[in-house]
Amino acid sequence: QVQLVESGGGSEQAGGSLRLACAASGLTSTMAWFRQAPGKEREGVAAIGGDKGVRYTDSVKGRFTISKDNRKKTLWLQMDSLKPEDTAIYYCAASGRWFASLLPGDYAYWGQGTQVTVSS
């Protein structure tokens, strides 16, 4: 069982930056960030695999950066050039799979989520 705790959410104006962190209680191969806006399905935002390969959803490419420190068992999401449509609850997820995936069904462990609100 792996426990995940997110931090770093908050409110920011459009064009600003936020950095999310996820502390894991154990080692996992693949980790990812998902988000869910009101009335919408959970969406894969960024993932990093055990091979260090990364995947991003098209809407955040060039603006968000995912990184992971295995020694510290911490996952980050640097979010730059924020847009109002980035507003959502952001969830950290972990999987024993080797390759990065943006599919929620590929992840067994989930954090509680952290709110990100971007105003125009």
XYZ file of N, CA, C and O in Angstrom:
480
model
N 0.847 -1.192 0.000
C 0.000 0.000 0.000
C 0.885 1.245 0.000
O 1.791 1.363 0.816
N 0.628 2.152 -0.915
C 1.378 3.401 -1.014
C 0.431 4.549 -0.715
O -0.643 4.648 -1.314
N 0.834 5.407 0.192
C 0.044 6.600 0.492
C 0.663 7.803 -0.188
O 1.896 7.952 -0.217
N -0.195 8.658 -0.744
C 0.242 9.828 -1.487
C -0.392 11.070 -0.872
O -1.603 11.086 -0.620
N 0.414 12.104 -0.666
C -0.091 13.347 -0.094
C 0.357 14.510 -0.963
O 1.563 14.763 -1.114
N -0.621 15.225 -1.531
C -0.328 16.368 -2.391
C -0.245 17.654 -1.569
O -0.863 17.778 -0.514
N 0.513 18.612 -2.102
C 0.585 19.942 -1.520
C 0.916 20.937 -2.620
O 1.338 20.535 -3.712
N 0.724 22.214 -2.332
C 1.134 23.256 -3.266
C 0.020 23.874 -4.074
O 0.265 24.799 -4.858
N -1.188 23.394 -3.921
C -2.294 24.010 -4.649
C -2.618 25.393 -4.111
O -2.070 25.824 -3.096
N -3.499 26.097 -4.803
C -3.887 27.422 -4.353
C -4.506 28.210 -5.477
O -4.931 27.640 -6.487
N -4.548 29.530 -5.296
C -5.131 30.424 -6.283
C -4.046 31.248 -6.939
O -3.101 31.689 -6.278
N -4.191 31.446 -8.231
C -3.204 32.208 -8.985
C -3.926 32.905 -10.133
O -4.970 32.429 -10.606
N -3.353 33.991 -10.599
C -3.913 34.677 -11.749
C -3.399 34.047 -13.040
O -2.335 33.401 -13.056
N -4.146 34.232 -14.107
C -3.728 33.725 -15.407
C -2.345 34.274 -15.760
O -2.058 35.449 -15.531
N -1.509 33.368 -16.279
C -0.140 33.737 -16.613
C 0.855 33.446 -15.500
O 2.065 33.481 -15.726
N 0.345 33.166 -14.317
C 1.208 32.883 -13.175
C 1.662 31.436 -13.120
O 1.410 30.648 -14.054
N 2.320 31.090 -12.012
C 2.877 29.750 -11.853
C 2.525 29.170 -10.488
O 2.364 29.908 -9.514
N 2.417 27.858 -10.444
C 2.261 27.110 -9.199
C 3.081 25.836 -9.309
O 3.290 25.322 -10.421
N 3.532 25.331 -8.172
C 4.262 24.072 -8.159
C 3.597 23.118 -7.178
O 3.486 23.432 -5.993
N 3.171 21.988 -7.694
C 2.549 20.970 -6.866
C 3.580 19.925 -6.466
O 4.503 19.635 -7.233
N 3.433 19.382 -5.272
C 4.309 18.313 -4.802
C 3.459 17.149 -4.311
O 2.333 17.332 -3.839
N 3.998 15.952 -4.444
C 3.324 14.743 -3.980
C 4.351 13.886 -3.256
O 5.325 13.432 -3.867
N 4.124 13.672 -1.973
C 5.020 12.840 -1.167
C 4.460 11.433 -1.087
O 3.292 11.242 -0.726
N 5.294 10.454 -1.432
C 4.864 9.056 -1.423
C 5.467 8.316 -0.220
O 6.598 8.601 0.178
N 4.701 7.372 0.308
C 5.195 6.624 1.470
C 6.084 5.460 1.064
O 6.751 4.861 1.912
N 6.113 5.136 -0.240
C 6.946 4.048 -0.723
C 7.370 4.289 -2.150
O 6.949 5.250 -2.783
N 8.210 3.398 -2.654
C 8.698 3.548 -4.030
C 7.684 2.993 -5.021
O 7.088 1.944 -4.780
N 7.514 3.696 -6.124
C 6.659 3.224 -7.206
C 7.362 3.487 -8.520
O 8.224 4.367 -8.605
N 6.989 2.733 -9.550
C 7.650 2.888 -10.837
C 7.159 4.121 -11.578
O 7.939 4.967 -11.984
N 5.856 4.207 -11.748
C 5.270 5.274 -12.545
C 4.385 6.145 -11.664
O 3.621 5.645 -10.841
N 4.480 7.446 -11.863
C 3.629 8.380 -11.132
C 3.073 9.397 -12.105
O 3.660 9.641 -13.175
N 1.965 9.989 -11.716
C 1.293 10.896 -12.639
C 0.469 11.924 -11.878
O 0.180 11.762 -10.688
N 0.100 12.965 -12.611
C -0.841 13.964 -12.121
C -2.096 13.894 -12.985
O -2.007 13.872 -14.212
N -3.223 13.881 -12.314
C -4.518 13.951 -12.976
C -5.239 15.184 -12.458
O -4.870 15.746 -11.423
N -6.276 15.601 -13.156
C -7.093 16.699 -12.662
C -8.548 16.450 -13.010
O -8.861 15.750 -13.978
N -9.411 17.036 -12.201
C -10.838 16.913 -12.443
C -11.514 18.235 -12.136
O -11.456 18.727 -11.006
N -12.122 18.800 -13.153
C -12.883 20.043 -13.020
C -14.345 19.695 -12.757
O -14.797 18.602 -13.100
N -15.105 20.607 -12.162
C -16.519 20.331 -11.869
C -17.285 19.926 -13.123
O -17.193 20.580 -14.162
N -18.002 18.818 -13.026
C -18.809 18.353 -14.144
C -18.042 17.666 -15.254
O -18.626 17.317 -16.283
N -16.741 17.466 -15.058
C -15.926 16.826 -16.094
C -15.292 15.541 -15.571
O -15.179 15.331 -14.372
N -14.860 14.694 -16.489
C -14.182 13.461 -16.113
C -12.744 13.750 -15.682
O -12.165 14.773 -16.052
N -12.216 12.818 -14.904
C -10.813 12.953 -14.494
C -9.920 12.822 -15.729
O -10.087 11.904 -16.538
N -8.954 13.711 -15.835
C -8.093 13.805 -17.021
C -6.631 13.630 -16.635
O -6.164 14.244 -15.666
N -5.913 12.817 -17.394
C -4.482 12.681 -17.178
C -3.761 13.921 -17.663
O -3.969 14.343 -18.801
N -2.938 14.517 -16.824
C -2.224 15.744 -17.150
C -0.779 15.447 -17.556
O -0.309 15.897 -18.601
N -0.073 14.718 -16.718
C 1.334 14.406 -16.979
C 1.701 13.139 -16.232
O 1.175 12.883 -15.151
N 2.598 12.361 -16.818
C 3.035 11.118 -16.190
C 4.513 10.908 -16.447
O 5.041 11.337 -17.483
N 5.178 10.230 -15.494
C 6.590 9.900 -15.653
C 6.765 8.437 -15.296
O 6.306 7.978 -14.238
N 7.406 7.683 -16.185
C 7.534 6.249 -15.999
C 8.827 5.849 -15.301
O 9.707 6.668 -15.061
N 8.930 4.548 -15.023
C 10.139 4.026 -14.417
C 11.360 4.171 -15.316
O 12.488 4.216 -14.841
N 11.093 4.269 -16.631
C 12.179 4.489 -17.602
C 12.484 5.960 -17.774
O 13.254 6.336 -18.656
N 11.835 6.818 -16.940
C 11.974 8.284 -16.980
C 11.316 8.906 -18.205
O 11.481 10.104 -18.448
N 10.582 8.084 -18.976
C 9.819 8.660 -20.075
C 8.663 9.482 -19.528
O 8.098 9.146 -18.475
N 8.300 10.541 -20.222
C 7.224 11.412 -19.760
C 6.158 11.542 -20.835
O 6.425 11.416 -22.025
N 4.947 11.802 -20.366
C 3.832 12.048 -21.270
C 3.038 13.223 -20.716
O 2.893 13.366 -19.504
N 2.526 14.058 -21.630
C 1.700 15.203 -21.259
C 0.441 15.211 -22.110
O 0.486 14.860 -23.296
N -0.642 15.670 -21.539
C -1.814 15.915 -22.352
C -1.555 17.164 -23.193
O -0.787 18.059 -22.787
N -2.142 17.218 -24.376
C -1.804 18.281 -25.331
C -1.996 19.683 -24.761
O -1.213 20.600 -25.059
N -3.005 19.870 -23.932
C -3.336 21.225 -23.474
C -2.296 21.816 -22.516
O -2.314 23.018 -22.265
N -1.389 20.993 -21.993
C -0.393 21.517 -21.045
C 1.030 21.441 -21.602
O 1.974 21.894 -20.934
N 1.205 20.881 -22.765
C 2.553 20.768 -23.346
C 3.173 22.142 -23.498
O 2.547 23.078 -23.987
N 4.433 22.259 -23.061
C 5.135 23.527 -23.133
C 4.877 24.442 -21.949
O 5.544 25.471 -21.806
N 3.904 24.085 -21.108
C 3.584 24.921 -19.946
C 3.838 24.193 -18.620
O 4.239 24.805 -17.637
N 3.585 22.902 -18.579
C 3.752 22.105 -17.354
C 4.967 21.191 -17.493
O 5.269 20.703 -18.580
N 5.633 20.951 -16.357
C 6.772 20.042 -16.335
C 6.641 19.099 -15.153
O 6.505 19.549 -14.011
N 6.701 17.800 -15.428
C 6.643 16.797 -14.361
C 8.051 16.312 -14.055
O 8.887 16.176 -14.960
N 8.335 16.100 -12.775
C 9.646 15.579 -12.384
C 9.481 14.734 -11.128
O 8.482 14.851 -10.418
N 10.477 13.901 -10.878
C 10.379 12.952 -9.769
C 11.747 12.743 -9.151
O 12.737 12.659 -9.870
N 11.791 12.690 -7.835
C 13.018 12.394 -7.111
C 12.801 11.080 -6.365
O 12.088 11.054 -5.358
N 13.371 9.990 -6.863
C 13.154 8.678 -6.238
C 13.740 8.613 -4.836
O 13.176 7.951 -3.955
N 14.839 9.299 -4.632
C 15.477 9.246 -3.296
C 14.576 9.901 -2.252
O 14.447 9.409 -1.129
N 13.947 11.011 -2.658
C 13.049 11.719 -1.742
C 11.610 11.200 -1.826
O 10.757 11.625 -1.062
N 11.363 10.284 -2.789
C 10.027 9.735 -2.993
C 9.012 10.859 -3.180
O 7.936 10.874 -2.566
N 9.367 11.827 -4.019
C 8.530 13.000 -4.250
C 8.350 13.239 -5.736
O 9.299 13.110 -6.517
N 7.116 13.592 -6.091
C 6.757 13.940 -7.457
C 6.379 15.409 -7.480
O 5.723 15.896 -6.551
N 6.782 16.115 -8.533
C 6.430 17.532 -8.672
C 5.706 17.777 -10.000
O 5.889 17.028 -10.959
N 4.943 18.864 -10.006
C 4.381 19.373 -11.244
C 4.560 20.884 -11.239
O 3.922 21.584 -10.447
N 5.455 21.365 -12.087
C 5.659 22.801 -12.249
C 4.678 23.291 -13.296
O 4.705 22.818 -14.444
N 3.826 24.212 -12.917
C 2.786 24.715 -13.818
C 3.043 26.191 -14.099
O 2.949 27.023 -13.190
N 3.385 26.508 -15.326
C 3.658 27.880 -15.751
C 2.602 28.330 -16.755
O 1.889 27.510 -17.329
N 2.541 29.637 -16.977
C 1.579 30.202 -17.939
C 0.183 29.649 -17.697
O -0.504 29.198 -18.624
N -0.235 29.687 -16.466
C -1.524 29.114 -16.085
C -2.674 29.805 -16.796
O -2.630 31.020 -17.066
N -3.701 29.017 -17.089
C -4.904 29.517 -17.745
C -6.124 29.194 -16.871
O -6.089 28.229 -16.105
N -7.196 29.964 -17.000
C -8.401 29.657 -16.215
C -8.891 28.219 -16.417
O -9.414 27.607 -15.472
N -8.688 27.670 -17.590
C -9.135 26.293 -17.855
C -8.286 25.247 -17.152
O -8.606 24.056 -17.195
N -7.218 25.676 -16.485
C -6.432 24.747 -15.666
C -7.050 24.554 -14.290
O -6.593 23.718 -13.498
N -8.084 25.327 -13.981
C -8.747 25.211 -12.687
C -9.348 23.827 -12.515
O -10.124 23.362 -13.352
N -8.974 23.169 -11.420
C -9.444 21.799 -11.161
C -8.861 21.327 -9.830
O -7.996 21.995 -9.245
N -9.328 20.170 -9.390
C -8.651 19.468 -8.301
C -7.591 18.589 -8.951
O -7.897 17.829 -9.883
N -6.366 18.697 -8.473
C -5.255 17.939 -9.032
C -4.922 16.770 -8.099
O -4.765 16.958 -6.890
N -4.817 15.587 -8.691
C -4.550 14.362 -7.949
C -3.222 13.763 -8.370
O -2.894 13.716 -9.560
N -2.511 13.269 -7.402
C -1.300 12.493 -7.630
C -1.691 11.012 -7.668
O -2.567 10.578 -6.908
N -1.054 10.258 -8.555
C -1.353 8.826 -8.665
C -0.069 8.038 -8.865
O 0.900 8.561 -9.420
N -0.085 6.776 -8.432
C 1.103 5.932 -8.554
C 0.716 4.539 -9.028
O -0.389 4.046 -8.760
N 1.670 3.914 -9.737
C 1.415 2.603 -10.328
C 2.685 1.777 -10.334
O 3.784 2.327 -10.350
N 2.503 0.458 -10.332
C 3.642 -0.430 -10.452
C 4.046 -0.653 -11.903
O 5.043 -1.321 -12.175
N 3.312 -0.077 -12.838
C 3.652 -0.222 -14.250
C 4.972 0.469 -14.554
O 5.371 1.408 -13.865
N 5.644 0.089 -15.613
C 6.958 0.630 -15.941
C 6.872 1.874 -16.808
O 7.650 2.815 -16.641
N 5.904 1.875 -17.741
C 5.836 2.984 -18.687
C 4.749 3.992 -18.298
O 3.705 3.626 -17.763
N 5.004 5.259 -18.598
C 4.072 6.325 -18.257
C 2.742 6.138 -18.975
O 2.707 5.730 -20.135
N 1.672 6.462 -18.273
C 0.336 6.354 -18.832
C -0.518 7.512 -18.335
O -0.338 7.967 -17.199
N -1.439 7.973 -19.170
C -2.371 9.028 -18.767
C -3.779 8.467 -18.549
O -4.750 9.229 -18.497
N -3.882 7.155 -18.424
C -5.178 6.513 -18.206
C -5.399 6.265 -16.715
O -4.594 5.585 -16.072
N -6.492 6.763 -16.149
C -6.735 6.582 -14.712
C -6.772 5.115 -14.285
O -6.333 4.777 -13.180
N -7.259 4.252 -15.144
C -7.370 2.846 -14.805
C -6.047 2.135 -14.624
O -6.002 1.026 -14.085
N -4.959 2.758 -15.053
C -3.631 2.157 -14.905
C -3.002 2.441 -13.553
O -1.894 1.991 -13.291
N -3.691 3.195 -12.706
C -3.133 3.603 -11.421
C -3.923 3.023 -10.258
O -5.150 3.123 -10.215
N -3.173 2.440 -9.297
C -3.807 1.798 -8.150
C -3.866 2.700 -6.921
O -4.697 2.485 -6.039
N -2.983 3.680 -6.862
C -2.878 4.507 -5.665
C -3.147 5.965 -6.014
O -2.633 6.476 -7.022
N -3.916 6.618 -5.151
C -4.330 7.997 -5.402
C -4.217 8.837 -4.142
O -4.455 8.348 -3.032
N -3.866 10.107 -4.332
C -3.885 11.052 -3.244
C -5.271 11.644 -3.079
O -6.195 11.323 -3.838
N -5.405 12.517 -2.087
C -6.700 13.134 -1.777
C -7.020 14.294 -2.712
O -8.180 14.686 -2.830
N -6.012 14.868 -3.335
C -6.237 15.970 -4.254
C -5.942 17.320 -3.629
O -6.033 17.495 -2.415
N -5.592 18.274 -4.482
C -5.343 19.645 -4.051
C -5.972 20.586 -5.072
O -5.861 20.362 -6.281
N -6.640 21.619 -4.586
C -7.373 22.534 -5.463
C -6.429 23.547 -6.111
O -5.601 24.163 -5.426
N -6.580 23.722 -7.406
C -5.886 24.777 -8.149
C -6.950 25.649 -8.801
O -7.794 25.145 -9.538
N -6.892 26.946 -8.526
C -7.855 27.890 -9.089
C -7.095 28.994 -9.806
O -6.236 29.640 -9.217
N -7.411 29.192 -11.079
C -6.751 30.218 -11.886
C -7.796 31.235 -12.321
O -8.783 30.880 -12.975
N -7.566 32.478 -11.966
C -8.519 33.527 -12.305
C -8.018 34.347 -13.478
O -6.807 34.510 -13.674
N -8.957 34.870 -14.249
C -8.586 35.645 -15.442
C -8.379 37.112 -15.110
O -8.686 37.561 -14.023
